[in-house]
Coordinates of C-alpha atoms and ligand atoms in Angstrom, one line a residue:
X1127 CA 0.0 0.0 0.0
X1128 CA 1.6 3.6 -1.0
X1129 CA 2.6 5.6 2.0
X1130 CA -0.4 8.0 2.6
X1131 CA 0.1 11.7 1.7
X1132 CA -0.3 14.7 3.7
X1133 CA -2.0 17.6 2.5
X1134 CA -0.3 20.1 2.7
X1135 CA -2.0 22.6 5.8
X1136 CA -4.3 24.8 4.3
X1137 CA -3.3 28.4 4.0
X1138 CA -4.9 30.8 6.8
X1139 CA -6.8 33.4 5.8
X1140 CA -3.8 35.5 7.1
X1141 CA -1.3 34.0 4.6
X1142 CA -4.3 34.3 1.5
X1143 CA -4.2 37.7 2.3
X1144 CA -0.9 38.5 2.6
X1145 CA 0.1 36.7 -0.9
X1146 CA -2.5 38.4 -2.2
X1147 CA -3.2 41.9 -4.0
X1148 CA -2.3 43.3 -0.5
X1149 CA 1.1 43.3 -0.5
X1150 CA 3.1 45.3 -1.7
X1151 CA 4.8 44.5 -4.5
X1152 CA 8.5 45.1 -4.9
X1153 CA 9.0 43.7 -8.1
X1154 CA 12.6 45.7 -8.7
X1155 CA 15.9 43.7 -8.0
X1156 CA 18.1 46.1 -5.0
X1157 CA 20.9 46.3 -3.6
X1158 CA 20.1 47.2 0.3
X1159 CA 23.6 49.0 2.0
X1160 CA 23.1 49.1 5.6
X1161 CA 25.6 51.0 7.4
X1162 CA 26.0 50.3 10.9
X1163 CA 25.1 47.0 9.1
X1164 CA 26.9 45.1 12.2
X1165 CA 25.0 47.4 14.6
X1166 CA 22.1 46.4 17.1
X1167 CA 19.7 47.6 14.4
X1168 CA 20.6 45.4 12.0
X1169 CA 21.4 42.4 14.3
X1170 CA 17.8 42.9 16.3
X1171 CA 15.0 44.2 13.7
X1172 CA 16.8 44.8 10.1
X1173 CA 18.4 41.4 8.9
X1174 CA 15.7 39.2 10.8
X1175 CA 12.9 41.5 9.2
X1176 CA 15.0 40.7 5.5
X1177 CA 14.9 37.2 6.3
X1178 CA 11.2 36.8 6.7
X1179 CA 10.7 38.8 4.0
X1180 CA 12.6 36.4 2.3
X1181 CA 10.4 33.1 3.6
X1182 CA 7.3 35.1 2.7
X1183 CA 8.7 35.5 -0.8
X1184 CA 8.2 39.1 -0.6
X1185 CA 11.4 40.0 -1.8
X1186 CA 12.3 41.3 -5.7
X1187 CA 13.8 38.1 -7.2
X1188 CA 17.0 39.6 -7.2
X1189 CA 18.8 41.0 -4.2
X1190 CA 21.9 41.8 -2.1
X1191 CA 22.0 42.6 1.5
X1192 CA 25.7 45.0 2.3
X1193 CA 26.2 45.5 5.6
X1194 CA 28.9 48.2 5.7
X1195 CA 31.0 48.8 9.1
X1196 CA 34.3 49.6 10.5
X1197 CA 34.7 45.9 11.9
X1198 CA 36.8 44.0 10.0
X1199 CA 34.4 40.6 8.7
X1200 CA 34.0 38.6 6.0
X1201 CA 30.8 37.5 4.3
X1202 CA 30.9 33.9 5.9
X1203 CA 31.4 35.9 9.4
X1204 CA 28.7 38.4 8.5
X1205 CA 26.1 35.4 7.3
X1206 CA 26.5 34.1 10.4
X1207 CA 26.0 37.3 12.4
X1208 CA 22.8 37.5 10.5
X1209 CA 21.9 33.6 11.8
X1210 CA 22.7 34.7 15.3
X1211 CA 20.3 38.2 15.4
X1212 CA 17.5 35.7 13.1
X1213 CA 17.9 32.8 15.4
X1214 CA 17.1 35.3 18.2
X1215 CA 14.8 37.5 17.2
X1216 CA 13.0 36.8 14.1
X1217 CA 9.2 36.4 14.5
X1218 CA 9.2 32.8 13.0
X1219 CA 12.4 30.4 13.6
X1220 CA 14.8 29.8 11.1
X1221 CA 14.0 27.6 8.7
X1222 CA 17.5 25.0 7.8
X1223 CA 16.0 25.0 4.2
X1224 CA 15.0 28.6 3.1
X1225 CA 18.5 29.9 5.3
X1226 CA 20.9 29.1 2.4
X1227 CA 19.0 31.2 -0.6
X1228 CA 18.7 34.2 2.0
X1229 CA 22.3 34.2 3.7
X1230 CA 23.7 33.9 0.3
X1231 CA 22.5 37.5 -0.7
X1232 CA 24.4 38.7 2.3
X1233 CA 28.0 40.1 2.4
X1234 CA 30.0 42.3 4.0
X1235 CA 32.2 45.5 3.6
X1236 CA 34.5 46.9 6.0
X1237 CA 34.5 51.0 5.2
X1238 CA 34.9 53.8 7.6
X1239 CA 33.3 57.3 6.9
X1240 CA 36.1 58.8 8.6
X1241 CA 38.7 58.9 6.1
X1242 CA 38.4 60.9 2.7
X1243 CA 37.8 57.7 0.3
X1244 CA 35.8 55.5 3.2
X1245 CA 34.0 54.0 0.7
X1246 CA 36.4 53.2 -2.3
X1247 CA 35.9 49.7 -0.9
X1248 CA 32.6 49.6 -1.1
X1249 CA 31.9 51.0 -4.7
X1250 CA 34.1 48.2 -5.8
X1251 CA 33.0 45.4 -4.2
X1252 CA 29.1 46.4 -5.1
X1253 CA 30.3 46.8 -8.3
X1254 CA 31.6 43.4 -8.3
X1255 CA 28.1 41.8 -6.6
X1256 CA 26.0 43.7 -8.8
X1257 CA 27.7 42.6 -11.7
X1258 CA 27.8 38.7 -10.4
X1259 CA 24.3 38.7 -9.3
X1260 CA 22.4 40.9 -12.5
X1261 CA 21.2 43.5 -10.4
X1262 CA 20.7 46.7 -12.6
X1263 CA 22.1 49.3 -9.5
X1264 CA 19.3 50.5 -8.0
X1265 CA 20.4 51.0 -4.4
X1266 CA 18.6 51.7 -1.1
X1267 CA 20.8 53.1 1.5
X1268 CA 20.3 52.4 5.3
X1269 CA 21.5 54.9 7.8
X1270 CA 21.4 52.0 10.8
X1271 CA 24.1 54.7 12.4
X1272 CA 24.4 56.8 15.5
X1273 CA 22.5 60.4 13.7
X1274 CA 26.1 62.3 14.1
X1275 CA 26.7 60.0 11.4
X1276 CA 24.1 60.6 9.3
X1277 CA 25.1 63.9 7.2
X1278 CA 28.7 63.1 7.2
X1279 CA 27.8 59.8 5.6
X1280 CA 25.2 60.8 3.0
X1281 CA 28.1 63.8 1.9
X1282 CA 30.6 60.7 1.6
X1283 CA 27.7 58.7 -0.6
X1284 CA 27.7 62.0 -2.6
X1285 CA 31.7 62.4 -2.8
X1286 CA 31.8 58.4 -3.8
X1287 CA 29.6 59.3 -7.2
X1288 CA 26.9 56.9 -5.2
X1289 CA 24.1 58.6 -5.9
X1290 CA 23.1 60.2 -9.1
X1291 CA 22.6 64.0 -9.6
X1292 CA 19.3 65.4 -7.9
X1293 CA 18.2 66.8 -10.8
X1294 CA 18.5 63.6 -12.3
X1295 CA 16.5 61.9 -9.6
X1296 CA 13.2 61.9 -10.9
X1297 CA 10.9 59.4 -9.2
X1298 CA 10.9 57.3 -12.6
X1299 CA 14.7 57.6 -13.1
X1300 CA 16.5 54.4 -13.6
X1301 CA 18.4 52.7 -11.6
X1302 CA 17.1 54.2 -8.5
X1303 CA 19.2 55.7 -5.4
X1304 CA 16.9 55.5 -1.9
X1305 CA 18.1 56.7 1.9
X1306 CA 16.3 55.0 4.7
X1307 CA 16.8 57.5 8.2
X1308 CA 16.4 56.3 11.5
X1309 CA 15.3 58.4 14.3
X1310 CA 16.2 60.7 16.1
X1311 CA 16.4 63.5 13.2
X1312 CA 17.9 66.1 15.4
X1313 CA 17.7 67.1 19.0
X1314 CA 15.7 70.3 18.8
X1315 CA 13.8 72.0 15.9
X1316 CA 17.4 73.5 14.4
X1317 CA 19.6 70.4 14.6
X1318 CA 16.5 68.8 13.0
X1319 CA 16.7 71.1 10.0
X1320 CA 20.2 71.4 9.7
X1321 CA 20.1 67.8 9.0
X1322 CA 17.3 67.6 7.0
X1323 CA 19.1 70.7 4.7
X1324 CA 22.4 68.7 4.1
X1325 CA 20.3 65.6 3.6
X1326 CA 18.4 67.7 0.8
X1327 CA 21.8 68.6 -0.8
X1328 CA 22.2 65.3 -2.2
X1329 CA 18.8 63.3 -2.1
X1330 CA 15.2 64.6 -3.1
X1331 CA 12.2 64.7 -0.8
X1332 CA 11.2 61.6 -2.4
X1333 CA 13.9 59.5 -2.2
X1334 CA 14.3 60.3 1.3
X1335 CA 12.3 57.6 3.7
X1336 CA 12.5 58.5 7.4
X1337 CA 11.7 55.7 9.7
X1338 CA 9.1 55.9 12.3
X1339 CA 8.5 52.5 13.3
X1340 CA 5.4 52.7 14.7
X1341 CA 3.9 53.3 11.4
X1342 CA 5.1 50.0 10.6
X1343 CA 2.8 48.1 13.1
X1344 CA 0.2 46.3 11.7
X1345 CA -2.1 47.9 14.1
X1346 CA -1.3 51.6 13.6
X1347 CA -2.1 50.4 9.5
X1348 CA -5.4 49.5 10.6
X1349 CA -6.3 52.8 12.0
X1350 CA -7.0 53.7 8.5
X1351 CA -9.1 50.9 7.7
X1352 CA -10.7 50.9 10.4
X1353 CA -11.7 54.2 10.2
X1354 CA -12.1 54.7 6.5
X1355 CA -12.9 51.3 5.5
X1356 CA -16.5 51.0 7.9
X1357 CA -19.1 53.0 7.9
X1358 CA -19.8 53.0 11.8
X1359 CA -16.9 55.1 13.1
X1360 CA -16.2 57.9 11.0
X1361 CA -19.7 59.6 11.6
X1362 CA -18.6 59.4 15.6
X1363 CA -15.6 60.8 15.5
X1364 CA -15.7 64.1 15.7
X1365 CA -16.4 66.4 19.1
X1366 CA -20.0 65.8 19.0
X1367 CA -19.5 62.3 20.0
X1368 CA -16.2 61.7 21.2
X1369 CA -15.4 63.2 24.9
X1370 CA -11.8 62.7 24.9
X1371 CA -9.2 60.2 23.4
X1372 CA -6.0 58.5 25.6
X1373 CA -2.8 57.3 24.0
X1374 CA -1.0 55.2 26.1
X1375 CA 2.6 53.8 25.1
X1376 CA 3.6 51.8 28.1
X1377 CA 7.4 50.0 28.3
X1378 CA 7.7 47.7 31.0
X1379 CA 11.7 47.8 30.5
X1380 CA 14.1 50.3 31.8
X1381 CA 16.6 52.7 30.0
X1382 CA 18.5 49.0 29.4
X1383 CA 22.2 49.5 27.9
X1384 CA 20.9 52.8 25.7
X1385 CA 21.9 55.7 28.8
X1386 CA 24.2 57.2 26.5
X1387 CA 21.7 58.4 24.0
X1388 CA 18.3 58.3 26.5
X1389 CA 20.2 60.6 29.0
X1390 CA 20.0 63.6 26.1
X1391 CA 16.6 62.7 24.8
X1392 CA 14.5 61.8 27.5
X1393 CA 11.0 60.7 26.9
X1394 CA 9.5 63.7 25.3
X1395 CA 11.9 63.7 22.5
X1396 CA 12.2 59.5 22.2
X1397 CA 8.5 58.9 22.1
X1398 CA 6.4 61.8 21.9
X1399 CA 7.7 64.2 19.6
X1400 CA 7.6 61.0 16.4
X1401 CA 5.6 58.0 17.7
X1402 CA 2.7 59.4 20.0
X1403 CA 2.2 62.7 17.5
X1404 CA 2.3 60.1 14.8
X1405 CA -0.7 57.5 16.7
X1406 CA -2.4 61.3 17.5
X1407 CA -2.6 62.4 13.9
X1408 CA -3.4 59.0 12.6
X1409 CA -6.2 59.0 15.0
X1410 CA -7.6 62.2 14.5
X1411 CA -6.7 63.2 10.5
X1412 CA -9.8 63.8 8.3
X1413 CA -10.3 61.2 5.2
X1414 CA -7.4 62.1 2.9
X1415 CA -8.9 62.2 -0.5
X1416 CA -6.7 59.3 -2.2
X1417 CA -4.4 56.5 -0.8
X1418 CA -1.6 58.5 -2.4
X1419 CA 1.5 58.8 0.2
X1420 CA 1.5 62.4 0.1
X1421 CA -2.2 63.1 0.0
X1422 CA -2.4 60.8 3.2
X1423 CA 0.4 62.7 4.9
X1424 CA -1.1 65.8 4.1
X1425 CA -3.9 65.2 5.9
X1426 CA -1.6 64.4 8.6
X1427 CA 0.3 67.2 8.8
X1428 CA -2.8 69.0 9.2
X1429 CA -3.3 67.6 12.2
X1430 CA 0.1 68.5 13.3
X1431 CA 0.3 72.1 12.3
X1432 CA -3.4 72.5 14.3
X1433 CA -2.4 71.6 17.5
X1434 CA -2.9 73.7 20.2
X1435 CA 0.7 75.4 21.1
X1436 CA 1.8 74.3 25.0
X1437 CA 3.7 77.5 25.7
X1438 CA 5.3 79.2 29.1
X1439 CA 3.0 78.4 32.1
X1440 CA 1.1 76.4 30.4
X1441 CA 3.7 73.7 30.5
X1442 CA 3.3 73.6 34.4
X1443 CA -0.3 73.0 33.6
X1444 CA -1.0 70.6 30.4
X1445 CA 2.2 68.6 30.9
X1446 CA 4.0 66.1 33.7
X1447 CA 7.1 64.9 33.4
X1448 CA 8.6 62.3 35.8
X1449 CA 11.6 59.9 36.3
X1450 CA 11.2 55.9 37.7
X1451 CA 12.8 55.0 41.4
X1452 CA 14.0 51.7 42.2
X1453 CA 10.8 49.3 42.4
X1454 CA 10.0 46.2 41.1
X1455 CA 9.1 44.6 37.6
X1456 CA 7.3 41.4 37.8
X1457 CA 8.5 41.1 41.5
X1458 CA 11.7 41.7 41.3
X1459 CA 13.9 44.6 42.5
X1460 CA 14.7 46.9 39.5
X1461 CA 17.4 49.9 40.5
X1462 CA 15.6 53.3 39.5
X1463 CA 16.6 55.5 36.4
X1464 CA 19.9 57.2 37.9
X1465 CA 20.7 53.8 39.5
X1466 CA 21.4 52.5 36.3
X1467 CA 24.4 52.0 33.9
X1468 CA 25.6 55.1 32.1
X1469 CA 23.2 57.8 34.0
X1470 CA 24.1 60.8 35.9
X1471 CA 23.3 60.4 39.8
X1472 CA 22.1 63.8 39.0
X1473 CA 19.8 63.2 35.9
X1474 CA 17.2 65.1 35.3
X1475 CA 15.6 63.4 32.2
X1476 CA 12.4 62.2 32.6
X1477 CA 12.0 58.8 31.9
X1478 CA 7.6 59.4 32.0
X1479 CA 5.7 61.9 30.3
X1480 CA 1.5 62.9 30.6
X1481 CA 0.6 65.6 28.1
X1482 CA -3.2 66.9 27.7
X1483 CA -3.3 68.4 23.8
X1484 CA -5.9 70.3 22.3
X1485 CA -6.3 70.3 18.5
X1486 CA -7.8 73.9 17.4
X1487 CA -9.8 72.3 14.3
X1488 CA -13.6 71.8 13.6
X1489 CA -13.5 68.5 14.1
X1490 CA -12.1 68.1 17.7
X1491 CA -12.5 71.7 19.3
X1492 CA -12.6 71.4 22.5
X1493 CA -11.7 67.5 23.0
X1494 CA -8.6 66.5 25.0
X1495 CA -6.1 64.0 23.7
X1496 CA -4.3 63.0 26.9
X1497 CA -0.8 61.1 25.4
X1498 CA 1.0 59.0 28.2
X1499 CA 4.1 57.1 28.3
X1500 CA 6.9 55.6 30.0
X1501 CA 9.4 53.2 31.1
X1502 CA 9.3 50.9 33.7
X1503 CA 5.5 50.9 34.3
X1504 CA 3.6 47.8 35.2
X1505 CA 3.4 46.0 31.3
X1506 CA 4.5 46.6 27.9
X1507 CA 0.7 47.7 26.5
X1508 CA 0.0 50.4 23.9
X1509 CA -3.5 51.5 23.0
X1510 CA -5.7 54.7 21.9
X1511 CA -8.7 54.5 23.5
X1512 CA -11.7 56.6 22.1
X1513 CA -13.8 57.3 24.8
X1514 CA -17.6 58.3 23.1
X1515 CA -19.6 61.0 25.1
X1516 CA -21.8 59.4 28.4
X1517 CA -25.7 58.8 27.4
X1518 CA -27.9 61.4 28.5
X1519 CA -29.2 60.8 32.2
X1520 CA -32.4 59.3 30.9
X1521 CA -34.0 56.3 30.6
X1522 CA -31.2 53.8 31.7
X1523 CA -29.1 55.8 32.8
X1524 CA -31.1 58.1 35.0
X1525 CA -30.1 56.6 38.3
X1526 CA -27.2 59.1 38.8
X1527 CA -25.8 56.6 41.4
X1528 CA -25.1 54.2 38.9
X1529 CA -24.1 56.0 35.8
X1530 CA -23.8 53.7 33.1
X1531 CA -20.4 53.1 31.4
X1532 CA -19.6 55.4 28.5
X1533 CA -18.8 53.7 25.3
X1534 CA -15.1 53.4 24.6
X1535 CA -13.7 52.3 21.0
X1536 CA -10.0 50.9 22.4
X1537 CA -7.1 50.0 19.2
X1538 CA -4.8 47.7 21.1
X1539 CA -1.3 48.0 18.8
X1540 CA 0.7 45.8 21.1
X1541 CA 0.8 43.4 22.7
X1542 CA -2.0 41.4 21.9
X1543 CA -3.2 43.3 18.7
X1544 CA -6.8 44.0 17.8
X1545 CA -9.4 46.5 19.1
X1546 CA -12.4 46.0 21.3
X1547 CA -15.7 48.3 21.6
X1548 CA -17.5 48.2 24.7
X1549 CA -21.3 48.3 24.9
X1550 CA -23.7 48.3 27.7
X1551 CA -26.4 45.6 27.7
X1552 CA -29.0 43.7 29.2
X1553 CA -27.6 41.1 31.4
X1554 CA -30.7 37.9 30.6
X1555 CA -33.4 38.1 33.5
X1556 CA -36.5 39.5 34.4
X1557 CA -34.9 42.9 35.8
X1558 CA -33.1 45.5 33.7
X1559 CA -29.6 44.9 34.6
X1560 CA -27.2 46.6 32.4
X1561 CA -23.7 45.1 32.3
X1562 CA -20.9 46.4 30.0
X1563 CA -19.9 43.7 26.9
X1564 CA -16.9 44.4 24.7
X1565 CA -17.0 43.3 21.0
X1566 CA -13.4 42.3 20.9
X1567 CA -11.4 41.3 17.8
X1568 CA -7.6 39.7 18.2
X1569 CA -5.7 39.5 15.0
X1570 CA -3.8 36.5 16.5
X1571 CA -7.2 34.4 16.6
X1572 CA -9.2 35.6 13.7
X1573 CA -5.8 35.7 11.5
X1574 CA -4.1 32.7 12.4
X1575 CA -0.6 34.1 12.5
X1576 CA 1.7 36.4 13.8
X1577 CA 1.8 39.7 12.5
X1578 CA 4.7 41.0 10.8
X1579 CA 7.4 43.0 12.4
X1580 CA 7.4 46.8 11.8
X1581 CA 10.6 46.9 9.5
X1582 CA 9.2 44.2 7.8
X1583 CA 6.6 46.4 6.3
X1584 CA 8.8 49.7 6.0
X1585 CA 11.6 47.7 4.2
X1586 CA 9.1 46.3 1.9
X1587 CA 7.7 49.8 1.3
X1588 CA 10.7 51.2 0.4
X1589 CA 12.0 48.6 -1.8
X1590 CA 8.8 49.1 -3.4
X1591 CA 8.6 53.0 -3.5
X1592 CA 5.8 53.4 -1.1
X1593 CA 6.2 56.6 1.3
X1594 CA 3.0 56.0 2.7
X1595 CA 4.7 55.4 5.7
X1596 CA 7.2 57.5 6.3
X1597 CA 7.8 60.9 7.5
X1598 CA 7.7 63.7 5.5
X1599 CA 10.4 66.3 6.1
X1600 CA 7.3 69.3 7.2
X1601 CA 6.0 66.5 9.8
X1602 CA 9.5 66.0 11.6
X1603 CA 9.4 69.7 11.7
X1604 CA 6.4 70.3 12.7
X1605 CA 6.2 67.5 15.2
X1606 CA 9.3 69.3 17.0
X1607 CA 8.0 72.9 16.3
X1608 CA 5.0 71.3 19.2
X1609 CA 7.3 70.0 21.4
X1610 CA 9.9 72.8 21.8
X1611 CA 8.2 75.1 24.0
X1612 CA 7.8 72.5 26.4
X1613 CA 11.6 71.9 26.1
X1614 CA 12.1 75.4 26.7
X1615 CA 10.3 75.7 29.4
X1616 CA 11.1 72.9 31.1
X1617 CA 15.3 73.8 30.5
X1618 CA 14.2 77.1 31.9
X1619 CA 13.4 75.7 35.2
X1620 CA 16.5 73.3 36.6
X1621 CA 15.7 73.2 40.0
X1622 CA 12.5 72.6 40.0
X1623 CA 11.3 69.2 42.0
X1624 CA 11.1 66.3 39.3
X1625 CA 8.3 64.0 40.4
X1626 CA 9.2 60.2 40.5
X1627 CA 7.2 57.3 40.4
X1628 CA 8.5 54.0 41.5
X1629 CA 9.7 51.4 38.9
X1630 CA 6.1 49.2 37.9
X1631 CA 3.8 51.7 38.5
X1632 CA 1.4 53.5 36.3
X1633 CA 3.4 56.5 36.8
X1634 CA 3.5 59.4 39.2
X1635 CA 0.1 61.0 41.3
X1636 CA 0.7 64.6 38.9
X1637 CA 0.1 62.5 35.6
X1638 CA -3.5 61.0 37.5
X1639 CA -4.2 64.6 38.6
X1640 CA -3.5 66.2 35.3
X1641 CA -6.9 63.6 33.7
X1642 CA -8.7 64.0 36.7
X1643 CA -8.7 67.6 36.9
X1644 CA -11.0 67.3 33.9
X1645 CA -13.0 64.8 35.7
X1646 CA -11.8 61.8 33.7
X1647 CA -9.4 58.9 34.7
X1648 CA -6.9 56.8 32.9
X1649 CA -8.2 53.9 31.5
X1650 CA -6.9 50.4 33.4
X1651 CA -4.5 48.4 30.8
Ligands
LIG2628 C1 12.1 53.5 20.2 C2 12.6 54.2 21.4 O1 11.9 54.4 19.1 O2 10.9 52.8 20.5 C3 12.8 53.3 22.6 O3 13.9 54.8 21.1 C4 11.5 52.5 22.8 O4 13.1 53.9 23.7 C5 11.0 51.9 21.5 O5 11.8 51.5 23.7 C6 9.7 51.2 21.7 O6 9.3 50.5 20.5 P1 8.4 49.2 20.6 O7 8.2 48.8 19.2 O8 9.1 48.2 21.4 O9 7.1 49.7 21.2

């Protein structure tokens, strides 16, 4: 009797999607440079995000992956760097039989940026892989480096002949040259545009693709859909409905091994001023017209440039800032912020922020956004959480003692991705009980497999021209041209007391005074 056999699993919707017309196609064959390609970045998030793009056959059909760095490794060394970072922190293991195609598309250069012809090495040996593999030169460049590195690196691309006149650089130009910029872009509003400028001198608004991850997560997509692609939300959100909005982006880890950078940013500039204003205008944006990248950010900008300026006093007012003290995470003893490696006994930078914003539009005059975030609270959770204005006290919800619970329209973007809407109703019996349900929808279950990473998405984008994604050079500006009165003010006043809250918990008593001074509370994650 033949040997029975199995058929193969059948595909989940997830995967029938994801093959499908909604992926992005990026049908050009690349040449990816990443320098700092032997960098955290790359060993963490880029090269295991490459490699599952490579399972999911997302790819172009022709590629090679260049890490560039001053360490001295050769491609075998480098593969195996790649297997390590994959191994430990791709989504999906490594897979013995699909590892061979993808690590041979790897190699390595060893160039520094320091010396006048840094990259002599590296024209000719992606000259000589180019040539080997067919690939026609089109060329996305990956600034995985500290950002002091980033100008003096795109003027040595420019010096090196890499990239082809600007004028030349038409988005249909042939082959194509493509920068990929990690965050931070600048410390303040002027370091930001100083970079942006000598950035400009060499690449075009459109080939220039700034990272913000959070744009990548397959949650922070959805806002779109969902509120653009059903017919039950849009109508509610606007400030006839909607009583106020919370962001929440909640890190259960410390500062970690990253003092040297945190201990100038802090977590106004690391979170607020690109993720949390990128959630806020995704959140509130009106319906942009077309799917076109810069109609889309557009409308986002427009959020941006409306929001209400936080200026002198009222700084002491609409904003808390805060720094963790030794406590615990899941039980056990954590040292607090200026306990740990790398930072000042001294420091001053707050490790929490609370911010109550106002946007100064027709569509949400006179609704608050509260934004919150931090390290070392109680769990890693981020959510927006659209909290719809209380039913009138009639009917059910006259008795005053027992006010009903306002509808609330939560977007969960990690962990545990999906969104849930919570409704009041009749609990089965003869009396009219009310008790709040949640409709609740988990990408996980009704998908049937992990989403994919952030950088997955963004490297796919750009590979395939989308900027959908990315940040536009006004944004950036305008996103820092919010957040630098605060600064100001807060550089302005040195001695004043910094409150603290101890290492997993929600944060400090101002941040729960700042929402319930408007006679709301944080919503429980
Ligand atoms: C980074 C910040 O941009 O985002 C980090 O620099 C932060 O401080 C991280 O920890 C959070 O990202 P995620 O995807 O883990 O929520």
């Amino acid at each position: 009797m033949a040997d029975a056999v199995e058929a193969p699993p059948a595909p989940s919707l997830f995967e029938r999607l994801s093959a499908g017309e909604a992926a992005p196609i990026a049908a050009e064959p690349v040449t990816i440079v990443i320098f700092g390609g032997a960098g955290d970045l790359a060993h963490r998030k880029l090269l295991p995000a490459l490699y599952n793009l490579s399972l999911d056959g997302l790819l172009p059909p022709r590629t090679a992956i260049v890490g560039v760095g001053r360490k001295a490794m050769s491609d075998d060394e480098y593969r195996a760097f790649a297997k390590e970072g994959t191994a430990q922190f791709s989504r999906r293991p490594i897979d013995e039989s699909a590892w061979p195609a993808f690590a041979s598309s790897l190699f390595f250069v060893n160039a520094s940026i320091d010396q006048a012809q840094g990259l002599g090495p590296l024209g000719a040996r992606l000259d000589i892989v180019e040539h080997e593999r067919g690939l026609p030169g089109n060329r996305i460049y990956y600034m995985a480096v500290p950002p002091s590195l980033f100008v003096p690196t795109v003027q040595q691309l420019q010096r090196a002949r890499f990239v082809p006149p600007r004028d030349a650089a038409t988005p249909a130009a042939r082959p194509f040259a493509r920068l990929i910029v990690e965050k931070p872009i600048g410390h303040d509003l002027d370091s930001a545009r100083e970079i942006d400028d000598s950035i400009a001198e060499v690449f075009n608004e459109h080939q220039i693709y700034r990272i913000d991850h959070y744009l990548g997560k397959e949650t922070v997509q959805n806002i779109l859909v969902l509120r653009f692609a059903n017919s039950i939300f849009e109508p509610l959100f606007n400030q006839k409905y909607v009583d106020h909005v919370q962001i929440t982006v909640a890190e259960s880890e410390g500062v970690g091994t990253r003092a040297g950078y945190y201990e100038q940013a802090g977590a106004l500039r690391d979170m607020v001023q690109n993720h949390m204003l990128q959630l806020l205008s995704m959140i509130a944006m009106d319906p942009p017209h077309s799917l076109d990248a810069d109609v889309v950010r557009d409308e986002k900008l427009e959020v941006l440039r409306s929001l209400r300026p936080i200026v002198g006093e009222e700084v002491d007012r609409r904003v808390v800032r805060a720094q963790y003290v030794a406590g615990f995470d899941m039980g056990k003893p954590v040292p607090g912020y200026r306990e740990e490696p790398g930072v000042s006994p001294q420091s001053r930078t707050e490790t929490y922020v609370a911010i109550q914003i106002s946007i100064d539009n027709w569509r949400w005059a006179g609704i608050p956004f509260f934004l919150r975030t931090g390290k070392r609270l109680p769990k890693r959770a981020s959510e927006i959480s659209v909290h719809l204005k209380e039913v009138p006290p009639i009917l059910f919800n006259a008795d005053r003692a027992r006010p009903l619970d306002p509808n609330v329209l939560s977007i969960r973007i990690q962990p545990d991705e999906g969104f849930a809407l919570g409704i009041s109703s009749k609990v089965p019996g003869p009396r009219v009980n009310i008790y709040p349900v949640k409709m609740d929808f988990h990408y996980g279950a009704t998908f049937g497999a992990s989403s994919p990473e952030a950088y997955e998405r963004l490297l796919l984008d750009v590979m395939a021209g989308d900027a959908t994604l990315f940040m536009r050079r006004d944004a950036v500006e305008a996103a820092w041209r919010f957040v630098m009165p605060i600064l100001d003010r807060w550089r302005a006043q040195k001695d004043a007391p910094l409150p603290t809250y101890r290492a997993g918990e929600w944060g400090p008593a101002e941040a729960d005074r700042l929402i319930e001074a408007t006679g709301r509370q944080w919503r429980p994650l």
